[in-house]
Amino acid sequence: MKSNDYLEEKPADIDELDEKILKLITKNARIPFLEVARECGVSGAAIHQRVQRLLNIGVVHGSEFVVSPQKLGYNTCAYMGIYLDKAKYHTQVAEALRNIPEVVECHYTTGPYAIFVKIQTKTNKHLKRLIDEQLQDIEGIARTETFMSLEMDFKRQVPIK
């Protein structure tokens, strides 16, 4: 770990045009740059340069298609709080969790849990089997608490000023 890993990251220097571009491309990642240019009143080349700059400075990253878990049969969504035997186990536990495809998010947290994960499984029985046969066997995990999501009401990105 580098010595500056604990420093808070400063917000990127973006202007009103960058904000307008971000609002448009986060609503529709497939919007053509020429359409963004028309909406912003600038050239397509200017949009291309601005988006490239936003990528380079890390304001945006990647472009991906988001798969609907339910359409692939993953109908059970659960969240799990993980207690560790010792805090020093957090890295090795996270690595072990990374090897379980159904664990789709992993967060180091404050509060009662050292780690909090999101799990997508096909059924409740699939979730139980995953907990019994994989998660509980990870060295360093003392115990877990699992919460079932009944339904996601909304999910969104952070607001752009």
CSV table of N, CA and C in Angstrom, one decimal:
chain,number,residue,atom,x,y,z
A,1,MET,N,0.8,-1.2,0.0
A,1,MET,CA,0.0,0.0,0.0
A,1,MET,C,0.9,1.2,0.0
A,2,LYS,N,0.6,2.2,-0.9
A,2,LYS,CA,1.3,3.4,-0.9
A,2,LYS,C,0.9,4.3,0.2
A,3,SER,N,1.8,5.2,0.6
A,3,SER,CA,1.6,6.1,1.7
A,3,SER,C,0.4,7.1,1.5
A,4,ASN,N,0.1,7.4,0.3
A,4,ASN,CA,-1.0,8.3,0.0
A,4,ASN,C,-2.3,7.7,-0.2
A,5,ASP,N,-2.4,6.3,0.0
A,5,ASP,CA,-3.6,5.6,-0.2
A,5,ASP,C,-4.7,6.0,0.8
A,6,TYR,N,-4.3,6.6,1.9
A,6,TYR,CA,-5.3,7.0,2.9
A,6,TYR,C,-5.7,8.5,2.8
A,7,LEU,N,-5.1,9.2,1.8
A,7,LEU,CA,-5.5,10.6,1.6
A,7,LEU,C,-6.8,10.7,0.9
A,8,GLU,N,-7.6,11.7,1.2
A,8,GLU,CA,-8.9,11.9,0.6
A,8,GLU,C,-8.7,12.4,-0.8
A,9,GLU,N,-9.4,11.9,-1.8
A,9,GLU,CA,-9.2,12.3,-3.2
A,9,GLU,C,-9.9,13.6,-3.4
A,10,LYS,N,-9.2,14.6,-4.1
A,10,LYS,CA,-9.8,15.9,-4.3
A,10,LYS,C,-10.7,15.8,-5.6
A,11,PRO,N,-11.9,16.5,-5.5
A,11,PRO,CA,-12.8,16.5,-6.7
A,11,PRO,C,-12.1,17.0,-7.9
A,12,ALA,N,-12.4,16.4,-9.1
A,12,ALA,CA,-11.9,16.8,-10.3
A,12,ALA,C,-12.3,18.2,-10.7
A,13,ASP,N,-11.5,18.9,-11.4
A,13,ASP,CA,-11.8,20.3,-11.9
A,13,ASP,C,-12.6,20.2,-13.2
A,14,ILE,N,-14.0,20.3,-13.0
A,14,ILE,CA,-14.8,20.3,-14.2
A,14,ILE,C,-15.7,21.5,-14.3
A,15,ASP,N,-16.0,21.9,-15.5
A,15,ASP,CA,-16.8,23.1,-15.7
A,15,ASP,C,-18.3,22.8,-16.1
A,16,GLU,N,-19.1,23.8,-16.4
A,16,GLU,CA,-20.5,23.6,-16.7
A,16,GLU,C,-20.7,22.7,-18.0
A,17,LEU,N,-19.8,22.9,-19.0
A,17,LEU,CA,-19.9,22.0,-20.2
A,17,LEU,C,-19.7,20.6,-19.8
A,18,ASP,N,-18.6,20.3,-19.0
A,18,ASP,CA,-18.4,18.9,-18.5
A,18,ASP,C,-19.6,18.4,-17.8
A,19,GLU,N,-20.2,19.2,-16.9
A,19,GLU,CA,-21.4,18.8,-16.2
A,19,GLU,C,-22.5,18.4,-17.1
A,20,LYS,N,-22.8,19.3,-18.1
A,20,LYS,CA,-23.8,19.0,-19.1
A,20,LYS,C,-23.5,17.7,-19.9
A,21,ILE,N,-22.3,17.5,-20.3
A,21,ILE,CA,-21.9,16.3,-20.9
A,21,ILE,C,-22.2,15.1,-20.0
A,22,LEU,N,-21.8,15.2,-18.8
A,22,LEU,CA,-21.9,14.1,-17.8
A,22,LEU,C,-23.4,13.7,-17.6
A,23,LYS,N,-24.3,14.7,-17.5
A,23,LYS,CA,-25.7,14.5,-17.4
A,23,LYS,C,-26.2,13.7,-18.6
A,24,LEU,N,-25.8,14.1,-19.8
A,24,LEU,CA,-26.3,13.4,-21.0
A,24,LEU,C,-25.8,12.0,-21.1
A,25,ILE,N,-24.5,11.8,-20.9
A,25,ILE,CA,-23.9,10.5,-21.1
A,25,ILE,C,-24.2,9.5,-20.0
A,26,THR,N,-24.5,10.0,-18.8
A,26,THR,CA,-24.9,9.1,-17.7
A,26,THR,C,-26.4,8.6,-17.8
A,27,LYS,N,-27.2,9.4,-18.5
A,27,LYS,CA,-28.6,9.0,-18.8
A,27,LYS,C,-28.6,8.0,-19.9
A,28,ASN,N,-27.7,8.1,-20.9
A,28,ASN,CA,-27.7,7.2,-22.0
A,28,ASN,C,-26.2,7.0,-22.5
A,29,ALA,N,-25.5,6.0,-22.0
A,29,ALA,CA,-24.1,5.8,-22.4
A,29,ALA,C,-23.9,5.5,-23.9
A,30,ARG,N,-25.0,5.3,-24.6
A,30,ARG,CA,-24.9,5.0,-26.0
A,30,ARG,C,-25.3,6.2,-26.9
A,31,ILE,N,-25.5,7.3,-26.3
A,31,ILE,CA,-25.8,8.5,-27.0
A,31,ILE,C,-24.7,8.9,-28.0
A,32,PRO,N,-25.0,9.2,-29.2
A,32,PRO,CA,-23.9,9.6,-30.1
A,32,PRO,C,-23.3,10.9,-29.7
A,33,PHE,N,-22.0,11.1,-29.9
A,33,PHE,CA,-21.3,12.3,-29.5
A,33,PHE,C,-21.8,13.5,-30.3
A,34,LEU,N,-22.3,13.3,-31.5
A,34,LEU,CA,-22.9,14.4,-32.3
A,34,LEU,C,-24.1,14.9,-31.7
A,35,GLU,N,-24.9,14.0,-31.1
A,35,GLU,CA,-26.1,14.4,-30.4
A,35,GLU,C,-25.8,15.2,-29.1
A,36,VAL,N,-24.8,14.7,-28.4
A,36,VAL,CA,-24.3,15.5,-27.2
A,36,VAL,C,-23.8,16.8,-27.7
A,37,ALA,N,-23.1,16.9,-28.8
A,37,ALA,CA,-22.6,18.2,-29.3
A,37,ALA,C,-23.7,19.1,-29.6
A,38,ARG,N,-24.8,18.6,-30.3
A,38,ARG,CA,-25.9,19.5,-30.6
A,38,ARG,C,-26.6,20.0,-29.3
A,39,GLU,N,-26.7,19.1,-28.3
A,39,GLU,CA,-27.4,19.6,-27.1
A,39,GLU,C,-26.5,20.6,-26.3
A,40,CYS,N,-25.2,20.5,-26.5
A,40,CYS,CA,-24.3,21.4,-25.8
A,40,CYS,C,-23.9,22.6,-26.6
A,41,GLY,N,-24.2,22.6,-27.9
A,41,GLY,CA,-23.9,23.8,-28.7
A,41,GLY,C,-22.4,23.9,-29.0
A,42,VAL,N,-21.7,22.7,-29.1
A,42,VAL,CA,-20.3,22.7,-29.5
A,42,VAL,C,-20.1,21.6,-30.6
A,43,SER,N,-18.8,21.5,-31.1
A,43,SER,CA,-18.5,20.6,-32.1
A,43,SER,C,-18.4,19.1,-31.6
A,44,GLY,N,-18.6,18.2,-32.5
A,44,GLY,CA,-18.4,16.8,-32.1
A,44,GLY,C,-17.0,16.5,-31.6
A,45,ALA,N,-16.0,17.2,-32.2
A,45,ALA,CA,-14.6,17.0,-31.8
A,45,ALA,C,-14.4,17.5,-30.4
A,46,ALA,N,-15.1,18.6,-30.0
A,46,ALA,CA,-14.9,19.2,-28.7
A,46,ALA,C,-15.5,18.2,-27.7
A,47,ILE,N,-16.6,17.5,-28.0
A,47,ILE,CA,-17.2,16.5,-27.1
A,47,ILE,C,-16.3,15.4,-26.9
A,48,HIS,N,-15.8,14.9,-28.1
A,48,HIS,CA,-14.8,13.7,-28.0
A,48,HIS,C,-13.6,14.1,-27.1
A,49,GLN,N,-13.1,15.3,-27.2
A,49,GLN,CA,-11.9,15.7,-26.4
A,49,GLN,C,-12.3,15.8,-24.9
A,50,ARG,N,-13.5,16.3,-24.7
A,50,ARG,CA,-14.0,16.5,-23.3
A,50,ARG,C,-14.2,15.1,-22.6
A,51,VAL,N,-14.9,14.2,-23.4
A,51,VAL,CA,-15.1,12.9,-22.8
A,51,VAL,C,-13.8,12.2,-22.6
A,52,GLN,N,-12.9,12.3,-23.5
A,52,GLN,CA,-11.6,11.6,-23.3
A,52,GLN,C,-10.9,12.2,-22.1
A,53,ARG,N,-11.0,13.5,-21.9
A,53,ARG,CA,-10.4,14.1,-20.7
A,53,ARG,C,-11.0,13.6,-19.4
A,54,LEU,N,-12.4,13.5,-19.4
A,54,LEU,CA,-13.1,13.0,-18.3
A,54,LEU,C,-12.7,11.5,-18.0
A,55,LEU,N,-12.4,10.8,-19.0
A,55,LEU,CA,-11.9,9.4,-18.8
A,55,LEU,C,-10.5,9.4,-18.2
A,56,ASN,N,-9.7,10.2,-18.8
A,56,ASN,CA,-8.3,10.3,-18.4
A,56,ASN,C,-8.1,10.7,-16.9
A,57,ILE,N,-8.9,11.7,-16.5
A,57,ILE,CA,-8.8,12.1,-15.1
A,57,ILE,C,-9.7,11.3,-14.1
A,58,GLY,N,-10.3,10.3,-14.6
A,58,GLY,CA,-11.0,9.3,-13.8
A,58,GLY,C,-12.4,9.8,-13.3
A,59,VAL,N,-13.0,10.8,-13.9
A,59,VAL,CA,-14.3,11.2,-13.5
A,59,VAL,C,-15.3,10.2,-14.0
A,60,VAL,N,-15.1,9.6,-15.2
A,60,VAL,CA,-15.9,8.5,-15.7
A,60,VAL,C,-14.9,7.4,-16.0
A,61,HIS,N,-15.4,6.2,-15.9
A,61,HIS,CA,-14.6,5.0,-16.3
A,61,HIS,C,-15.5,4.0,-16.9
A,62,GLY,N,-14.9,3.3,-17.9
A,62,GLY,CA,-15.5,2.1,-18.5
A,62,GLY,C,-16.8,2.5,-19.3
A,63,SER,N,-17.2,1.6,-20.0
A,63,SER,CA,-18.6,1.6,-20.6
A,63,SER,C,-19.0,0.1,-20.7
A,64,GLU,N,-20.1,-0.1,-20.1
A,64,GLU,CA,-20.5,-1.5,-20.0
A,64,GLU,C,-22.0,-1.7,-20.3
A,65,PHE,N,-22.4,-2.9,-20.6
A,65,PHE,CA,-23.8,-3.2,-20.6
A,65,PHE,C,-24.1,-3.8,-19.3
A,66,VAL,N,-25.2,-3.4,-18.7
A,66,VAL,CA,-25.6,-3.9,-17.4
A,66,VAL,C,-26.6,-5.1,-17.6
A,67,VAL,N,-26.3,-6.2,-17.1
A,67,VAL,CA,-27.1,-7.4,-17.2
A,67,VAL,C,-28.2,-7.4,-16.1
A,68,SER,N,-29.4,-7.7,-16.5
A,68,SER,CA,-30.4,-7.9,-15.5
A,68,SER,C,-30.3,-9.2,-14.9
A,69,PRO,N,-30.0,-9.3,-13.6
A,69,PRO,CA,-29.8,-10.6,-12.9
A,69,PRO,C,-31.1,-11.5,-13.1
A,70,GLN,N,-32.3,-10.9,-12.9
A,70,GLN,CA,-33.5,-11.6,-13.0
A,70,GLN,C,-33.7,-12.3,-14.4
A,71,LYS,N,-33.3,-11.6,-15.4
A,71,LYS,CA,-33.4,-12.2,-16.8
A,71,LYS,C,-32.6,-13.4,-17.0
A,72,LEU,N,-31.5,-13.6,-16.1
A,72,LEU,CA,-30.7,-14.7,-16.2
A,72,LEU,C,-31.0,-15.7,-15.1
A,73,GLY,N,-32.1,-15.5,-14.4
A,73,GLY,CA,-32.6,-16.4,-13.4
A,73,GLY,C,-32.0,-16.2,-12.0
A,74,TYR,N,-31.3,-15.1,-11.8
A,74,TYR,CA,-30.8,-14.8,-10.4
A,74,TYR,C,-31.9,-13.9,-9.7
A,75,ASN,N,-32.8,-14.6,-9.1
A,75,ASN,CA,-34.0,-14.0,-8.5
A,75,ASN,C,-33.8,-13.7,-7.0
A,76,THR,N,-32.7,-14.1,-6.4
A,76,THR,CA,-32.5,-13.8,-5.0
A,76,THR,C,-31.3,-12.8,-4.8
A,77,CYS,N,-31.6,-11.7,-4.2
A,77,CYS,CA,-30.6,-10.7,-3.9
A,77,CYS,C,-30.5,-10.6,-2.4
A,78,ALA,N,-29.3,-10.8,-1.9
A,78,ALA,CA,-29.0,-10.7,-0.4
A,78,ALA,C,-27.8,-9.8,-0.1
A,79,TYR,N,-27.8,-9.3,1.1
A,79,TYR,CA,-26.7,-8.5,1.6
A,79,TYR,C,-26.2,-9.3,2.8
A,80,MET,N,-24.9,-9.3,2.9
A,80,MET,CA,-24.3,-10.0,4.1
A,80,MET,C,-23.3,-9.2,4.8
A,81,GLY,N,-23.4,-9.0,6.1
A,81,GLY,CA,-22.5,-8.4,6.9
A,81,GLY,C,-21.5,-9.5,7.5
A,82,ILE,N,-20.2,-9.2,7.3
A,82,ILE,CA,-19.2,-10.3,7.7
A,82,ILE,C,-18.4,-9.8,8.9
A,83,TYR,N,-18.4,-10.6,9.9
A,83,TYR,CA,-17.5,-10.3,11.1
A,83,TYR,C,-16.2,-11.1,10.9
A,84,LEU,N,-15.1,-10.5,11.1
A,84,LEU,CA,-13.8,-11.2,11.0
A,84,LEU,C,-13.3,-11.7,12.3
A,85,ASP,N,-12.5,-12.8,12.3
A,85,ASP,CA,-11.8,-13.2,13.5
A,85,ASP,C,-10.9,-12.1,14.0
A,86,LYS,N,-10.1,-11.5,13.1
A,86,LYS,CA,-9.2,-10.4,13.3
A,86,LYS,C,-9.2,-9.5,12.1
A,87,ALA,N,-9.0,-8.2,12.4
A,87,ALA,CA,-9.1,-7.2,11.3
A,87,ALA,C,-8.0,-7.5,10.2
A,88,LYS,N,-6.9,-8.1,10.6
A,88,LYS,CA,-5.8,-8.4,9.7
A,88,LYS,C,-6.3,-9.4,8.5
A,89,TYR,N,-7.4,-10.0,8.7
A,89,TYR,CA,-7.9,-11.0,7.7
A,89,TYR,C,-8.6,-10.3,6.6
A,90,HIS,N,-8.9,-9.0,6.6
A,90,HIS,CA,-9.8,-8.4,5.6
A,90,HIS,C,-9.3,-8.6,4.2
A,91,THR,N,-8.0,-8.6,3.9
A,91,THR,CA,-7.5,-8.7,2.6
A,91,THR,C,-7.7,-10.1,2.1
A,92,GLN,N,-7.3,-11.1,2.9
A,92,GLN,CA,-7.4,-12.5,2.4
A,92,GLN,C,-8.9,-12.9,2.3
A,93,VAL,N,-9.8,-12.4,3.1
A,93,VAL,CA,-11.2,-12.7,3.0
A,93,VAL,C,-11.7,-12.1,1.8
A,94,ALA,N,-11.4,-10.8,1.5
A,94,ALA,CA,-11.9,-10.2,0.2
A,94,ALA,C,-11.4,-11.0,-1.0
A,95,GLU,N,-10.2,-11.4,-1.0
A,95,GLU,CA,-9.7,-12.2,-2.1
A,95,GLU,C,-10.5,-13.5,-2.3
A,96,ALA,N,-10.8,-14.2,-1.2
A,96,ALA,CA,-11.6,-15.4,-1.2
A,96,ALA,C,-13.0,-15.1,-1.8
A,97,LEU,N,-13.6,-14.0,-1.3
A,97,LEU,CA,-14.9,-13.6,-1.8
A,97,LEU,C,-14.9,-13.3,-3.3
A,98,ARG,N,-13.8,-12.7,-3.8
A,98,ARG,CA,-13.6,-12.4,-5.2
A,98,ARG,C,-13.7,-13.6,-6.1
A,99,ASN,N,-13.4,-14.8,-5.5
A,99,ASN,CA,-13.5,-16.0,-6.3
A,99,ASN,C,-14.9,-16.7,-6.3
A,100,ILE,N,-15.8,-16.0,-5.7
A,100,ILE,CA,-17.2,-16.5,-5.7
A,100,ILE,C,-18.0,-15.6,-6.6
A,101,PRO,N,-18.4,-16.1,-7.8
A,101,PRO,CA,-19.0,-15.2,-8.8
A,101,PRO,C,-20.3,-14.6,-8.3
A,102,GLU,N,-21.0,-15.3,-7.4
A,102,GLU,CA,-22.3,-14.7,-7.0
A,102,GLU,C,-22.1,-13.5,-6.0
A,103,VAL,N,-20.9,-13.3,-5.5
A,103,VAL,CA,-20.7,-12.1,-4.7
A,103,VAL,C,-20.3,-11.0,-5.7
A,104,VAL,N,-21.3,-10.1,-5.9
A,104,VAL,CA,-21.2,-9.1,-6.9
A,104,VAL,C,-20.6,-7.7,-6.4
A,105,GLU,N,-20.6,-7.5,-5.1
A,105,GLU,CA,-20.1,-6.3,-4.5
A,105,GLU,C,-19.4,-6.7,-3.2
A,106,CYS,N,-18.3,-6.0,-2.9
A,106,CYS,CA,-17.7,-6.2,-1.6
A,106,CYS,C,-17.2,-4.8,-1.1
A,107,HIS,N,-17.5,-4.5,0.1
A,107,HIS,CA,-17.1,-3.2,0.7
A,107,HIS,C,-16.5,-3.4,2.1
A,108,TYR,N,-15.4,-2.7,2.3
A,108,TYR,CA,-14.9,-2.6,3.7
A,108,TYR,C,-15.7,-1.5,4.4
A,109,THR,N,-16.1,-1.8,5.6
A,109,THR,CA,-17.1,-0.9,6.3
A,109,THR,C,-16.7,-0.6,7.7
A,110,THR,N,-17.3,0.5,8.2
A,110,THR,CA,-17.2,0.8,9.6
A,110,THR,C,-18.5,0.2,10.2
A,111,GLY,N,-18.6,0.3,11.5
A,111,GLY,CA,-19.7,-0.2,12.2
A,111,GLY,C,-19.5,-1.7,12.6
A,112,PRO,N,-20.6,-2.4,12.8
A,112,PRO,CA,-20.4,-3.8,13.3
A,112,PRO,C,-19.7,-4.8,12.4
A,113,TYR,N,-19.8,-4.6,11.1
A,113,TYR,CA,-19.2,-5.5,10.1
A,113,TYR,C,-17.9,-5.0,9.6
A,114,ALA,N,-17.0,-5.9,9.4
A,114,ALA,CA,-15.7,-5.5,8.7
A,114,ALA,C,-15.9,-5.4,7.2
A,115,ILE,N,-16.7,-6.3,6.7
A,115,ILE,CA,-17.0,-6.4,5.3
A,115,ILE,C,-18.5,-6.5,5.0
A,116,PHE,N,-19.0,-5.9,4.0
A,116,PHE,CA,-20.4,-6.0,3.6
A,116,PHE,C,-20.5,-6.3,2.2
A,117,VAL,N,-21.2,-7.4,1.8
A,117,VAL,CA,-21.2,-7.9,0.4
A,117,VAL,C,-22.7,-7.9,-0.1
A,118,LYS,N,-22.8,-7.9,-1.4
A,118,LYS,CA,-24.0,-8.1,-2.1
A,118,LYS,C,-23.9,-9.4,-2.9
A,119,ILE,N,-24.9,-10.2,-2.7
A,119,ILE,CA,-24.9,-11.6,-3.3
A,119,ILE,C,-26.1,-11.7,-4.2
A,120,GLN,N,-25.9,-12.3,-5.4
A,120,GLN,CA,-27.0,-12.6,-6.3
A,120,GLN,C,-27.0,-14.1,-6.6
A,121,THR,N,-28.1,-14.8,-6.2
A,121,THR,CA,-28.2,-16.2,-6.5
A,121,THR,C,-29.5,-16.5,-7.2
A,122,LYS,N,-29.7,-17.7,-7.7
A,122,LYS,CA,-30.9,-18.1,-8.5
A,122,LYS,C,-32.1,-18.3,-7.6
A,123,THR,N,-31.8,-18.9,-6.4
A,123,THR,CA,-32.9,-19.2,-5.5
A,123,THR,C,-32.4,-19.0,-4.1
A,124,ASN,N,-33.4,-19.1,-3.1
A,124,ASN,CA,-33.0,-19.0,-1.7
A,124,ASN,C,-32.2,-20.3,-1.4
A,125,LYS,N,-32.5,-21.4,-1.9
A,125,LYS,CA,-31.8,-22.6,-1.7
A,125,LYS,C,-30.3,-22.5,-2.2
A,126,HIS,N,-30.2,-21.9,-3.4
A,126,HIS,CA,-28.8,-21.6,-3.9
A,126,HIS,C,-28.1,-20.7,-2.9
A,127,LEU,N,-28.7,-19.7,-2.4
A,127,LEU,CA,-28.1,-18.8,-1.4
A,127,LEU,C,-27.6,-19.6,-0.2
A,128,LYS,N,-28.5,-20.4,0.3
A,128,LYS,CA,-28.2,-21.2,1.5
A,128,LYS,C,-27.0,-22.2,1.3
A,129,ARG,N,-27.0,-22.8,0.1
A,129,ARG,CA,-25.9,-23.7,-0.3
A,129,ARG,C,-24.6,-22.9,-0.4
A,130,LEU,N,-24.6,-21.7,-1.0
A,130,LEU,CA,-23.4,-20.8,-1.1
A,130,LEU,C,-22.9,-20.4,0.3
A,131,ILE,N,-23.8,-20.1,1.2
A,131,ILE,CA,-23.4,-19.7,2.6
A,131,ILE,C,-22.8,-21.0,3.3
A,132,ASP,N,-23.5,-22.1,3.2
A,132,ASP,CA,-23.0,-23.3,3.9
A,132,ASP,C,-21.7,-23.9,3.3
A,133,GLU,N,-21.6,-23.9,2.0
A,133,GLU,CA,-20.5,-24.6,1.4
A,133,GLU,C,-19.3,-23.8,1.0
A,134,GLN,N,-19.5,-22.4,0.9
A,134,GLN,CA,-18.4,-21.6,0.4
A,134,GLN,C,-18.1,-20.5,1.4
A,135,LEU,N,-19.1,-19.7,1.7
A,135,LEU,CA,-18.8,-18.5,2.6
A,135,LEU,C,-18.3,-18.8,4.0
A,136,GLN,N,-19.0,-19.8,4.6
A,136,GLN,CA,-18.7,-20.1,6.0
A,136,GLN,C,-17.3,-20.8,6.1
A,137,ASP,N,-16.8,-21.3,5.0
A,137,ASP,CA,-15.5,-22.0,5.0
A,137,ASP,C,-14.3,-21.1,4.8
A,138,ILE,N,-14.6,-19.8,4.6
A,138,ILE,CA,-13.5,-18.9,4.3
A,138,ILE,C,-12.7,-18.6,5.6
A,139,GLU,N,-11.4,-18.9,5.6
A,139,GLU,CA,-10.6,-18.6,6.8
A,139,GLU,C,-10.6,-17.1,7.2
A,140,GLY,N,-10.8,-16.8,8.4
A,140,GLY,CA,-10.8,-15.4,8.8
A,140,GLY,C,-12.2,-14.9,9.1
A,141,ILE,N,-13.3,-15.6,8.6
A,141,ILE,CA,-14.6,-15.2,8.9
A,141,ILE,C,-15.1,-15.8,10.2
A,142,ALA,N,-15.5,-14.9,11.1
A,142,ALA,CA,-16.0,-15.4,12.4
A,142,ALA,C,-17.5,-15.8,12.3
A,143,ARG,N,-18.2,-14.9,11.7
A,143,ARG,CA,-19.7,-15.1,11.5
A,143,ARG,C,-20.2,-14.2,10.5
A,144,THR,N,-21.5,-14.4,10.1
A,144,THR,CA,-22.1,-13.5,9.1
A,144,THR,C,-23.5,-13.2,9.5
A,145,GLU,N,-24.1,-12.2,9.0
A,145,GLU,CA,-25.5,-11.9,9.1
A,145,GLU,C,-26.0,-11.6,7.7
A,146,THR,N,-27.1,-12.2,7.3
A,146,THR,CA,-27.6,-12.1,5.9
A,146,THR,C,-28.9,-11.4,5.9
A,147,PHE,N,-29.1,-10.5,5.0
A,147,PHE,CA,-30.4,-9.8,4.8
A,147,PHE,C,-30.9,-10.0,3.4
A,148,MET,N,-32.1,-10.4,3.3
A,148,MET,CA,-32.7,-10.6,1.9
A,148,MET,C,-33.3,-9.3,1.4
A,149,SER,N,-33.1,-9.0,0.2
A,149,SER,CA,-33.7,-7.9,-0.5
A,149,SER,C,-35.1,-8.4,-1.1
A,150,LEU,N,-36.1,-7.8,-0.7
A,150,LEU,CA,-37.4,-8.2,-1.3
A,150,LEU,C,-37.6,-7.6,-2.6
A,151,GLU,N,-37.2,-6.3,-2.8
A,151,GLU,CA,-37.3,-5.6,-4.1
A,151,GLU,C,-36.5,-4.4,-4.1
A,152,MET,N,-35.8,-4.1,-5.2
A,152,MET,CA,-35.1,-2.8,-5.3
A,152,MET,C,-36.0,-1.8,-5.8
A,153,ASP,N,-36.1,-0.7,-5.1
A,153,ASP,CA,-37.0,0.4,-5.4
A,153,ASP,C,-36.3,1.3,-6.5
A,154,PHE,N,-35.1,1.7,-6.3
A,154,PHE,CA,-34.3,2.5,-7.3
A,154,PHE,C,-32.8,2.3,-7.0
A,155,LYS,N,-32.1,2.7,-8.1
A,155,LYS,CA,-30.7,2.7,-8.0
A,155,LYS,C,-30.3,3.9,-8.9
A,156,ARG,N,-29.3,4.7,-8.5
A,156,ARG,CA,-29.0,5.8,-9.3
A,156,ARG,C,-27.5,6.2,-9.1
A,157,GLN,N,-27.0,7.0,-10.0
A,157,GLN,CA,-25.7,7.6,-9.8
A,157,GLN,C,-25.7,8.8,-8.9
A,158,VAL,N,-24.5,9.2,-8.5
A,158,VAL,CA,-24.5,10.5,-7.7
A,158,VAL,C,-24.9,11.6,-8.5
A,159,PRO,N,-25.5,12.7,-7.9
A,159,PRO,CA,-25.9,13.8,-8.7
A,159,PRO,C,-24.7,14.6,-9.3
A,160,ILE,N,-25.0,15.1,-10.5
A,160,ILE,CA,-24.0,16.0,-11.1
A,160,ILE,C,-24.5,17.4,-10.9
A,161,LYS,N,-23.8,18.1,-10.0
A,161,LYS,CA,-24.2,19.4,-9.6
A,161,LYS,C,-25.5,19.8,-10.0
